[in-house]
mmCIF file of C-alpha atoms in Angstrom:
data_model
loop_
_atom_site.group_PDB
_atom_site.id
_atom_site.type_symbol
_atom_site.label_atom_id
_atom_site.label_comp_id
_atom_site.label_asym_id
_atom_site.label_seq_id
_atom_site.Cartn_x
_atom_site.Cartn_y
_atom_site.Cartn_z
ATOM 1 C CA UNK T 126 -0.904 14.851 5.569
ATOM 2 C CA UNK T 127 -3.084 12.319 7.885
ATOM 3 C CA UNK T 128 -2.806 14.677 10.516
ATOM 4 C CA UNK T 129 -4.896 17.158 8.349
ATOM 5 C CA UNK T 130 -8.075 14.718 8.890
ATOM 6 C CA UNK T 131 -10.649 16.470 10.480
ATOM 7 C CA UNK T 132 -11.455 13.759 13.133
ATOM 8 C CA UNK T 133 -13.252 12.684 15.637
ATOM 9 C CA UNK T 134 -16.229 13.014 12.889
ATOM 10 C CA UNK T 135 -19.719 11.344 13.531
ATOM 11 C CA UNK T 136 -20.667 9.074 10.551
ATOM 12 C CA UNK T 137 -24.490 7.674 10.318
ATOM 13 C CA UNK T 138 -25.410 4.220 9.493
ATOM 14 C CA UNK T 139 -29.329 3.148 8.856
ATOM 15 C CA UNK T 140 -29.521 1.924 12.217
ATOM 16 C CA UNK T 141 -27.122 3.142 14.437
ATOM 17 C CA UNK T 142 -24.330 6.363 14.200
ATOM 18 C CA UNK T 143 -20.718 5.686 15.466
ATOM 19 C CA UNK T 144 -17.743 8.159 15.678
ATOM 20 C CA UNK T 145 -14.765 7.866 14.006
ATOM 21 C CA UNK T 146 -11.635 8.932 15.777
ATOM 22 C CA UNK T 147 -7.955 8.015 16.051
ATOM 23 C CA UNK T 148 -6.368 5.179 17.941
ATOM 24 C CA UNK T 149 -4.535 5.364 20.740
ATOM 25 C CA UNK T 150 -2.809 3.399 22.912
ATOM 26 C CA UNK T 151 -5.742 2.920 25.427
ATOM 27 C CA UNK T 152 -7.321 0.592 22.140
ATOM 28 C CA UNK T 153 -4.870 -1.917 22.405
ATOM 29 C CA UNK T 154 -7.004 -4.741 23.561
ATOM 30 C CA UNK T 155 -10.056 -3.829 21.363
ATOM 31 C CA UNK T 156 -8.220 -3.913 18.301
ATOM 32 C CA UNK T 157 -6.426 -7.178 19.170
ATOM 33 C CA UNK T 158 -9.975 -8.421 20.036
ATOM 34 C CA UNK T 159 -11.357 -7.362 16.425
ATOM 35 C CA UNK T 160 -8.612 -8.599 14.538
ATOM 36 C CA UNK T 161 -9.163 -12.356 16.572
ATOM 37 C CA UNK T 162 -13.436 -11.573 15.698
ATOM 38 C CA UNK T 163 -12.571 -12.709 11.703
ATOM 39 C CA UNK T 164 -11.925 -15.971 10.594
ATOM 40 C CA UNK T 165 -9.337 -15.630 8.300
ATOM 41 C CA UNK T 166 -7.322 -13.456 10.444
ATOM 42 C CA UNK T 167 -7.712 -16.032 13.275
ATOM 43 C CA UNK T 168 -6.359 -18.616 10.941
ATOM 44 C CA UNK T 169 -3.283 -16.185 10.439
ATOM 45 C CA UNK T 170 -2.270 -15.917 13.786
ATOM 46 C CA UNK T 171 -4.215 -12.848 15.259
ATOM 47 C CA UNK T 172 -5.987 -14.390 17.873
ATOM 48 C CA UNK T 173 -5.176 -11.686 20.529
ATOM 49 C CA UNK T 174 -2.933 -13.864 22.545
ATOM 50 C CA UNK T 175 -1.986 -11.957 25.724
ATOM 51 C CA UNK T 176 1.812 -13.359 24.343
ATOM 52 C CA UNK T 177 1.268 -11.352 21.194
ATOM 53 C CA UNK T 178 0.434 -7.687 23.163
ATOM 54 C CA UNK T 179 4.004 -6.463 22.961
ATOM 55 C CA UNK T 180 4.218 -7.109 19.567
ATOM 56 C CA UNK T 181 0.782 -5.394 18.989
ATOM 57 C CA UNK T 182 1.520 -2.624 21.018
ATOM 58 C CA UNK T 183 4.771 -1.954 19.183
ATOM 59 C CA UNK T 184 3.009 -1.488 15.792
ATOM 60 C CA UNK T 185 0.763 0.506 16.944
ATOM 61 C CA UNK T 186 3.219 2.870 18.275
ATOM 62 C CA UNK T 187 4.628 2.643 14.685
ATOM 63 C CA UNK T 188 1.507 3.868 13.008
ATOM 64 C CA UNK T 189 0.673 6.484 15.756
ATOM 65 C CA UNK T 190 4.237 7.709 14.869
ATOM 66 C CA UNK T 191 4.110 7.611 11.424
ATOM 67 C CA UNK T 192 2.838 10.674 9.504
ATOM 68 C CA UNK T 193 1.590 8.670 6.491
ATOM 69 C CA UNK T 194 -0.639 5.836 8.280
ATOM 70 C CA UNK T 195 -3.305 6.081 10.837
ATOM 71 C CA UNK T 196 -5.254 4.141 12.517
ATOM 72 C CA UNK T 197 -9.012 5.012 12.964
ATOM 73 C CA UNK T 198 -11.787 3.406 15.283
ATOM 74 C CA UNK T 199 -15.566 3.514 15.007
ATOM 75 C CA UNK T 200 -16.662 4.006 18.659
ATOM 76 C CA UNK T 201 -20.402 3.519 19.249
ATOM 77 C CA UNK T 202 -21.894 6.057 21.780
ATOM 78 C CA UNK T 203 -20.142 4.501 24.748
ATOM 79 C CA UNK T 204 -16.445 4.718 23.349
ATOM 80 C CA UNK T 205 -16.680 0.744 22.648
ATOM 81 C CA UNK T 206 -14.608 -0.059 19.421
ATOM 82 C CA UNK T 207 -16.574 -1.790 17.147
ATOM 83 C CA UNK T 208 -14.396 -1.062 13.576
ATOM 84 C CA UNK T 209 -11.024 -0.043 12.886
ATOM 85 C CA UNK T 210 -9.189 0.786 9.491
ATOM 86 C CA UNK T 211 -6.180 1.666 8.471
ATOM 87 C CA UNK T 212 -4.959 4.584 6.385
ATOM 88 C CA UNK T 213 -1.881 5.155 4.308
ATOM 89 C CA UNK T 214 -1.444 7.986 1.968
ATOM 90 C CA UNK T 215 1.566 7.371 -0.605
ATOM 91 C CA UNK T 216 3.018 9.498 -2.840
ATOM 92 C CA UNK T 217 3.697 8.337 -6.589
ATOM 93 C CA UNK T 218 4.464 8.697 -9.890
ATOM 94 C CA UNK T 219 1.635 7.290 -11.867
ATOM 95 C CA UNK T 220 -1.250 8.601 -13.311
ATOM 96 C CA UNK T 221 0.687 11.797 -13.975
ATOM 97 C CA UNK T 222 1.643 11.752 -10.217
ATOM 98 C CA UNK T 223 -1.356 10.770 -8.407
ATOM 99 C CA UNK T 224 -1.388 10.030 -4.685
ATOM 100 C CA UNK T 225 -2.740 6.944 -3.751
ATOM 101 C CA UNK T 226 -4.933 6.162 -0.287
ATOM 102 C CA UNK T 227 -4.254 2.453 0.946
ATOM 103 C CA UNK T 228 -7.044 1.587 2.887
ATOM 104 C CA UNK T 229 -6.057 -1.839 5.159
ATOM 105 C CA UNK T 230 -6.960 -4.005 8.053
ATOM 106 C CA UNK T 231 -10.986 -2.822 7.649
ATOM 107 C CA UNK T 232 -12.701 -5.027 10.553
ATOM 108 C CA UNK T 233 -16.277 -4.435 11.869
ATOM 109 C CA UNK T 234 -16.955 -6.099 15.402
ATOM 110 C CA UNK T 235 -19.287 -9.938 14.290
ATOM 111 C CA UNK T 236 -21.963 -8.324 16.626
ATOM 112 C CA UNK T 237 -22.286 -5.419 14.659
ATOM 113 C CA UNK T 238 -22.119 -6.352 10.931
ATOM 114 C CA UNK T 239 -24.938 -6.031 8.802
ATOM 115 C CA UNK T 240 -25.311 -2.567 11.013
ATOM 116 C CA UNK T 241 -24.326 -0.599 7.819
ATOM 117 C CA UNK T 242 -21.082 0.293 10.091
ATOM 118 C CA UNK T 243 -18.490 -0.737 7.626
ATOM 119 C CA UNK T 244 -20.377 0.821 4.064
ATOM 120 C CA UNK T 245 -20.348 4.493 6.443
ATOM 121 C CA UNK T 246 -16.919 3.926 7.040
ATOM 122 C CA UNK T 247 -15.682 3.422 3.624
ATOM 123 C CA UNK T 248 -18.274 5.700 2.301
ATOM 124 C CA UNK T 249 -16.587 8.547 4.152
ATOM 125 C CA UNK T 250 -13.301 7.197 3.045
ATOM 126 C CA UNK T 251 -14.332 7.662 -0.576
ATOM 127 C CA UNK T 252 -16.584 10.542 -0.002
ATOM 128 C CA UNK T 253 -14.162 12.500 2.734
ATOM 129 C CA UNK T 254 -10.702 11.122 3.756
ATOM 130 C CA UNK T 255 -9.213 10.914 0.169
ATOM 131 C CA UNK T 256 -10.708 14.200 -1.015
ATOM 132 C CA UNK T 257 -9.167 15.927 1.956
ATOM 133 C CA UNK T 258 -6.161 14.376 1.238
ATOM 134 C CA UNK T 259 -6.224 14.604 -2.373
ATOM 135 C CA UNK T 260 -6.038 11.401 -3.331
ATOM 136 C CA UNK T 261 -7.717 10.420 -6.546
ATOM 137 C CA UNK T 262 -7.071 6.750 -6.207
ATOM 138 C CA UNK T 263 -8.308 4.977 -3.268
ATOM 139 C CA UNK T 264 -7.202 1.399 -3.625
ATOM 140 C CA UNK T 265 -7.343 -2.454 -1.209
ATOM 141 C CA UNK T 266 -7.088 -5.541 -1.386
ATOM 142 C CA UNK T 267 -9.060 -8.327 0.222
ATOM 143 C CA UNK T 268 -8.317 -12.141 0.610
ATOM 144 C CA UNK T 269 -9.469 -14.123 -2.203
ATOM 145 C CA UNK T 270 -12.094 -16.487 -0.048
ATOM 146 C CA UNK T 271 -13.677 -12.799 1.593
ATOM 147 C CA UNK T 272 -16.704 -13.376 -1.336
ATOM 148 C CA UNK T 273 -19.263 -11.329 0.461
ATOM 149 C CA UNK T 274 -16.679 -8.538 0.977
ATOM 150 C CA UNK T 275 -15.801 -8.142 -2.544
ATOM 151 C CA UNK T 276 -19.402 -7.698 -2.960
ATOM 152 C CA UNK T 277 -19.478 -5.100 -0.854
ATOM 153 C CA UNK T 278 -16.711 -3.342 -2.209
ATOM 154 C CA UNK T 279 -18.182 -3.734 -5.553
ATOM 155 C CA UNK T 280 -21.590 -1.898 -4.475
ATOM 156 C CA UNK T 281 -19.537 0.830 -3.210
ATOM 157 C CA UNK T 282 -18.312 1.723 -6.625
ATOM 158 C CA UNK T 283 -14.641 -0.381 -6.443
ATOM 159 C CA UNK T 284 -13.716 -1.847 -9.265
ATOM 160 C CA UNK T 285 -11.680 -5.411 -8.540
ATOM 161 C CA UNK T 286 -9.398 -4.425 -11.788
ATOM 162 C CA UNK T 287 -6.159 -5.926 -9.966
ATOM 163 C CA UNK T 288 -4.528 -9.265 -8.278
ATOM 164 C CA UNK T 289 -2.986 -8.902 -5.006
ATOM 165 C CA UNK T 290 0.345 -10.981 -5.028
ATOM 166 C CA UNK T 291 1.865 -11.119 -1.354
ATOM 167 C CA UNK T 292 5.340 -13.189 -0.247
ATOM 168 C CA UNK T 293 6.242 -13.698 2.842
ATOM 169 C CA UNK T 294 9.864 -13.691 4.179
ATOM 170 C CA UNK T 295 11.116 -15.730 7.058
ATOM 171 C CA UNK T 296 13.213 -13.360 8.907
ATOM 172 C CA UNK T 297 16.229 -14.067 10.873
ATOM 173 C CA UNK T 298 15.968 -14.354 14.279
ATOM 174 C CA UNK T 299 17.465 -11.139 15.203
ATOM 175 C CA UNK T 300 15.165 -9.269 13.529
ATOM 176 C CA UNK T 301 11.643 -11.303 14.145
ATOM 177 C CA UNK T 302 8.825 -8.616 15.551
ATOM 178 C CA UNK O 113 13.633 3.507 7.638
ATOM 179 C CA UNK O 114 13.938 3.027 4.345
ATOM 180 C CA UNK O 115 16.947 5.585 4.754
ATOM 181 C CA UNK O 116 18.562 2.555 5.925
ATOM 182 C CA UNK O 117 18.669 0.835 2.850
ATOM 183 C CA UNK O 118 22.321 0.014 1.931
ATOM 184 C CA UNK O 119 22.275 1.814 -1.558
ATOM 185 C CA UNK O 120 23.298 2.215 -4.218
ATOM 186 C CA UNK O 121 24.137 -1.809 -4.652
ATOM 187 C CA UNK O 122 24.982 -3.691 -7.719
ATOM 188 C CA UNK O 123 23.080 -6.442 -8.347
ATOM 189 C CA UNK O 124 23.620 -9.098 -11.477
ATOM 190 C CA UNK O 125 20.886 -10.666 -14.011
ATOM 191 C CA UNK O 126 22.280 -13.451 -16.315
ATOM 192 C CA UNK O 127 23.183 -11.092 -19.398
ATOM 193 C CA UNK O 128 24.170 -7.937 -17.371
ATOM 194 C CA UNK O 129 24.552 -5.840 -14.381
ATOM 195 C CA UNK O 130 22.595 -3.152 -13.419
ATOM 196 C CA UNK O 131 23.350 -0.699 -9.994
ATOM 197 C CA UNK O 132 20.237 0.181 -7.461
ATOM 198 C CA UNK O 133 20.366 3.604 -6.243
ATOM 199 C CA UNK O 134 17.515 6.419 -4.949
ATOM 200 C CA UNK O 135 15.732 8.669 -7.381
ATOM 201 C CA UNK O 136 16.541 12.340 -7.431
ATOM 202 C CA UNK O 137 15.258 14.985 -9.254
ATOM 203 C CA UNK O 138 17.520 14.579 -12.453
ATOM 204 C CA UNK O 139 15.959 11.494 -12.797
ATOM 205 C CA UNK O 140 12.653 13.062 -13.559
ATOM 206 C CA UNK O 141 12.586 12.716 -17.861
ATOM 207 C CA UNK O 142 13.748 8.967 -17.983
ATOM 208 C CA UNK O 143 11.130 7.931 -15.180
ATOM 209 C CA UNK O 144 8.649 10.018 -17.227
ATOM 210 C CA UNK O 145 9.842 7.771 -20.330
ATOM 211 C CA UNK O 146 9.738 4.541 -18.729
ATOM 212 C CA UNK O 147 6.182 4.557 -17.544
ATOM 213 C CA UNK O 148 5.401 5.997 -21.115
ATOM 214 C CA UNK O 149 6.810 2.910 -22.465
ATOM 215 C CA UNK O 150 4.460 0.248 -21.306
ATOM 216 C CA UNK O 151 0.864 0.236 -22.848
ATOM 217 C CA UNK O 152 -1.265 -0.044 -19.732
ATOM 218 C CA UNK O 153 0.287 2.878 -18.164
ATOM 219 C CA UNK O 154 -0.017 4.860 -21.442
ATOM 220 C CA UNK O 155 -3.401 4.306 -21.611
ATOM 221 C CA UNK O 156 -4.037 5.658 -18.163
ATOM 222 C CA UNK O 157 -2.461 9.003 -19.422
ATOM 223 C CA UNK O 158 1.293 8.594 -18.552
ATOM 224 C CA UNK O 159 2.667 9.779 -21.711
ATOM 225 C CA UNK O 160 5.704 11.539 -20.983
ATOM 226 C CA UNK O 161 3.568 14.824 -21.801
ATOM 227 C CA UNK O 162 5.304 18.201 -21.169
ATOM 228 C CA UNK O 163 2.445 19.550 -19.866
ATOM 229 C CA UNK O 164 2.015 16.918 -16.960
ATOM 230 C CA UNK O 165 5.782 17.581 -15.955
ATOM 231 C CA UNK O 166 5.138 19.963 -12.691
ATOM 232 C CA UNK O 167 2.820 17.290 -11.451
ATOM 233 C CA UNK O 168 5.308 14.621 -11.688
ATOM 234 C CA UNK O 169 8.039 16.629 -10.558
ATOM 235 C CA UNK O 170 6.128 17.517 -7.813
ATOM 236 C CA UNK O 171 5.582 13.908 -6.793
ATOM 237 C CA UNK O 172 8.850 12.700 -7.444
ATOM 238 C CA UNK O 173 9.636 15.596 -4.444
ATOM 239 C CA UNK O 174 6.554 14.149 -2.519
ATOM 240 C CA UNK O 175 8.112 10.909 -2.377
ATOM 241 C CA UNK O 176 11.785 11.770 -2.245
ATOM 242 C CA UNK O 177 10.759 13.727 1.196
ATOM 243 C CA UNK O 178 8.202 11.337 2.570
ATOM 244 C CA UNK O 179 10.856 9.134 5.167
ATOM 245 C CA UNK O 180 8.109 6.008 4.256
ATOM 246 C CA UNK O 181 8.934 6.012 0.555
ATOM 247 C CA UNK O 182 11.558 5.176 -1.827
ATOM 248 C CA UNK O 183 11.451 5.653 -5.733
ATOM 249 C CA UNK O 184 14.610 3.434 -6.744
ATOM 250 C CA UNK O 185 16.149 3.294 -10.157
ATOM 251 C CA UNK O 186 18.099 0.861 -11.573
ATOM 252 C CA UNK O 187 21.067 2.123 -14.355
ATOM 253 C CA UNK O 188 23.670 0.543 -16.379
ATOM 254 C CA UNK O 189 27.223 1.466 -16.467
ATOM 255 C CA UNK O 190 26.312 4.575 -18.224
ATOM 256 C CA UNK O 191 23.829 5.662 -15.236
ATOM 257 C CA UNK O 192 20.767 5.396 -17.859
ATOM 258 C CA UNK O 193 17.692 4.493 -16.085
ATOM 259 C CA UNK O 194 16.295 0.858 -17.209
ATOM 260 C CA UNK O 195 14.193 0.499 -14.461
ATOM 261 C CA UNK O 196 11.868 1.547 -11.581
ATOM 262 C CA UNK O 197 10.025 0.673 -8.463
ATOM 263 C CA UNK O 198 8.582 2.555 -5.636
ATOM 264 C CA UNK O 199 8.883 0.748 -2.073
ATOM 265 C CA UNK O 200 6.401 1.740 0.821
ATOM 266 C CA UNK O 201 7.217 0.540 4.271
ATOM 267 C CA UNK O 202 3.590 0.198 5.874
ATOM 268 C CA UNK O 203 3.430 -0.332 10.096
ATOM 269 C CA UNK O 204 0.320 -2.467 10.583
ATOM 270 C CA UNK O 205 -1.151 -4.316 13.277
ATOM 271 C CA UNK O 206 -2.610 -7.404 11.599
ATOM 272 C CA UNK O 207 -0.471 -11.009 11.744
ATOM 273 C CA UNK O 208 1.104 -10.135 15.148
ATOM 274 C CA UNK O 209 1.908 -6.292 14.621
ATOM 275 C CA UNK O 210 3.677 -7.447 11.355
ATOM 276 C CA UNK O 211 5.451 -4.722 8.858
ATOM 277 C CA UNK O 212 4.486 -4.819 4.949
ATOM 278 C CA UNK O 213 6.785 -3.704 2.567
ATOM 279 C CA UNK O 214 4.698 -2.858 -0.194
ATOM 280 C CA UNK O 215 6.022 -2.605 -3.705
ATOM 281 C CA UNK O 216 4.687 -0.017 -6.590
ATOM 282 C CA UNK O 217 5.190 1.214 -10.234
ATOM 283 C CA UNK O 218 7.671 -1.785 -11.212
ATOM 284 C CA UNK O 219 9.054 -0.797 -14.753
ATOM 285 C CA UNK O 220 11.637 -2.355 -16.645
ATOM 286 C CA UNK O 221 12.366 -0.258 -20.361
ATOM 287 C CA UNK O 222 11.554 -2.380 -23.031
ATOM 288 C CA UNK O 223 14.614 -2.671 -24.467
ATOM 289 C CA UNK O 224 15.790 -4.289 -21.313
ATOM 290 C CA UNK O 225 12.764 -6.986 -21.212
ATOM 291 C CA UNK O 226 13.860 -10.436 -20.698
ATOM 292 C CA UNK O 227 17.546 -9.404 -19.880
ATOM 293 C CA UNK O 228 16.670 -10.289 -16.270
ATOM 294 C CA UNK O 229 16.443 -6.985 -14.836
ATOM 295 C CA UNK O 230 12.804 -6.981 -13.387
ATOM 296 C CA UNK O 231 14.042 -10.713 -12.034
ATOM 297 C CA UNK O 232 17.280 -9.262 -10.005
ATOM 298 C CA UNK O 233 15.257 -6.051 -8.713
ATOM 299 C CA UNK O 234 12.524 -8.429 -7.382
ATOM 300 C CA UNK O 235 14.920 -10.908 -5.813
ATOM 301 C CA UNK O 236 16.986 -8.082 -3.954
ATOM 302 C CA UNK O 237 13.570 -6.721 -2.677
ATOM 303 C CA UNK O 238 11.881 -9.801 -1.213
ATOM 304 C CA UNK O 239 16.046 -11.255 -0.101
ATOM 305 C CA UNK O 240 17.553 -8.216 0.685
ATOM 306 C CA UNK O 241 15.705 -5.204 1.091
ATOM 307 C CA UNK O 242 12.487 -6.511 3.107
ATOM 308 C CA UNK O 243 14.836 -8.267 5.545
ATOM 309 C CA UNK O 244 16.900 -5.122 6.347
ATOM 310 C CA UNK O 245 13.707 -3.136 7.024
ATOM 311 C CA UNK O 246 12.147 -6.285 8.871
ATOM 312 C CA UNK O 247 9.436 -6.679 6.797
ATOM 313 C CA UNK O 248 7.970 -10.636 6.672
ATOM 314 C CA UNK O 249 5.263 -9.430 4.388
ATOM 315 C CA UNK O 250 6.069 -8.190 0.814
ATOM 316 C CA UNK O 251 2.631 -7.568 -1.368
ATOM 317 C CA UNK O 252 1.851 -5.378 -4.537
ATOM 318 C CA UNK O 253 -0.934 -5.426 -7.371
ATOM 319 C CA UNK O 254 -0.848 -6.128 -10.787
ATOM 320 C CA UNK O 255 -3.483 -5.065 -13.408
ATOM 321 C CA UNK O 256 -5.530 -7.869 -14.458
ATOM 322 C CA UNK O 257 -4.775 -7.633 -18.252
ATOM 323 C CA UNK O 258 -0.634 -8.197 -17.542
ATOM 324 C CA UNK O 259 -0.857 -11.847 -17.266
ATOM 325 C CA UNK O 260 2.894 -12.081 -18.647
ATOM 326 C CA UNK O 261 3.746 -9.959 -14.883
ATOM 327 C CA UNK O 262 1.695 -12.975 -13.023
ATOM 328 C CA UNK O 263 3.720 -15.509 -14.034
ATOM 329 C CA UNK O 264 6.812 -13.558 -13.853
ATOM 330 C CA UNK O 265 5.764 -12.690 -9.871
ATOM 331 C CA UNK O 266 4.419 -16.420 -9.427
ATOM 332 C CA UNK O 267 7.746 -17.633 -10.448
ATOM 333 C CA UNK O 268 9.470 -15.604 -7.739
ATOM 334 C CA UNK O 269 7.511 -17.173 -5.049
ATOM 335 C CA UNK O 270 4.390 -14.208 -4.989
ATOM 336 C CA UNK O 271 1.043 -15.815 -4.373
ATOM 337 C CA UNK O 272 -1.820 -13.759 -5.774
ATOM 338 C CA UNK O 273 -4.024 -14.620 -2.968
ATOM 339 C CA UNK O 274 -5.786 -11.577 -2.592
ATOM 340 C CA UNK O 275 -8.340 -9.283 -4.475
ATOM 341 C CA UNK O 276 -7.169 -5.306 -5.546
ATOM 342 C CA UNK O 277 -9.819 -3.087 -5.716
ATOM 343 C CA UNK O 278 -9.424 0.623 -6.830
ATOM 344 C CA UNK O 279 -11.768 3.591 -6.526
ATOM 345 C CA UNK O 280 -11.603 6.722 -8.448
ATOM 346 C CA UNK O 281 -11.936 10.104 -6.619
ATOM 347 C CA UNK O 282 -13.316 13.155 -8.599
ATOM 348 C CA UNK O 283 -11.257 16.058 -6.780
ATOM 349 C CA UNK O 284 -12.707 19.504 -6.891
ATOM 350 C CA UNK O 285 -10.669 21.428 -9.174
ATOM 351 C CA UNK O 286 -8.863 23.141 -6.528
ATOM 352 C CA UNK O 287 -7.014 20.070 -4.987
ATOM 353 C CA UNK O 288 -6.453 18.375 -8.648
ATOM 354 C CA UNK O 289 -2.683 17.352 -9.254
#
């Protein structure tokens, strides 16, 4: 499935053109960085403590490993990381059995936003990834207080038609990541 | 993963009991029914239509076979399906590496509504079943228009929080479902 991707691709904002291009291991610290860059992941923890890299660099072994996620970066000519996203493709039943592409964790480096950066990534989501992966519905969610995001997504042609419930579980000890 | 959910399970709503157990292939007509029987669905073309069942067969085998999904039933004592939800077990590096155990295509047959059915499959998801797969966060959608669903998942302990966006692909005819 998301090994069918035809990647590294170059993608072209107004101003700049980046390459997008799995993760690997060697990203570690750049995508801990990113995920720190944004407020409101900050405020939920993810602010790439050196504590927190085995637990980072456990998940991202899970997605590497898993055949329906991956993890992209948007490397700028010099192989920095300045975006990631996540892809999952999922099977289902609705909409006469339409797969679904879950697009999550989309982070552009502070530095660069504004660049057009993030609207060329999801643009080649919309206009590439899901069509090669036949996937009619592309779907997201984004925190309630992201205002200028949901903007964004709305000028892309998403339509905020849902409400994203989450609950979080306190797991026992044993099994905390 | 999600192979090692302990299933099939009984679990008990206040009028009745209902067992948990994986899809299979048999299955296929009363899933078709149930998302028939729920106007929103319906209106997005799920209408138990004999034409459309190779492409939800076909799914039903996409997500039987895909080791990151689950389509779970829930039957009565006579093994008749009153119930459905797909689980999706999604590696992810935001909130310290965390796992998200994301839930899709909740349907309860609408004979069955209010019996507490939808309430016991919730509660074994987010007490049971995210804690055995070690996911701390549980999210899912809900259309906009089911405001009944947004109280039932605020009652649970769901906070909608969060924004769902969808985008529509147009797929060339040759990779339509």
């Amino acid at each position: 499935m998301l090994d069918d991707l035809d990647l590294p691709t170059s993608i072209s904002a107004p101003g700049t053109s980046v390459v997008i291009r799995r993760a690997t291991p060697d990203d570690l610290q750049a995508i801990m960085q990113l995920l720190s860059d944004d407020p409101i992941s900050a405020g939920r923890g993810d602010i790439a403590n050196d504590d927190d890299r085995p637990a980072y660099a456990a998940a991202l072994d899970r997605i590497i490993h898993d055949p329906g996620n991956e993890l992209l970066v948007a490397v700028n000519r010099d192989d920095a990381v300045v975006g990631t996203l996540q892809l999952t493709v999922i099977p289902g039943m609705a909409r006469r059995g339409s797969t679904r592409l879950l697009i999550e964790a989309v982070r552009v480096a502070s530095t660069q936003r504004s660049s057009g950066i993030g609207s060329a990534l999801m643009r080649w989501v919309i206009e590439q990834a899901a069509i090669d992966l036949e996937a009619p519905l592309v779907q997201l969610t984004s925190d309630a207080a992201r205002d200028d995001a949901h903007r964004f997504y709305r000028r892309l042609g998403f339509v905020d038609s849902h409400v994203g419930f989450k609950f979080y579980v306190t797991l026992p000890a044993s099994a905390a990541q």
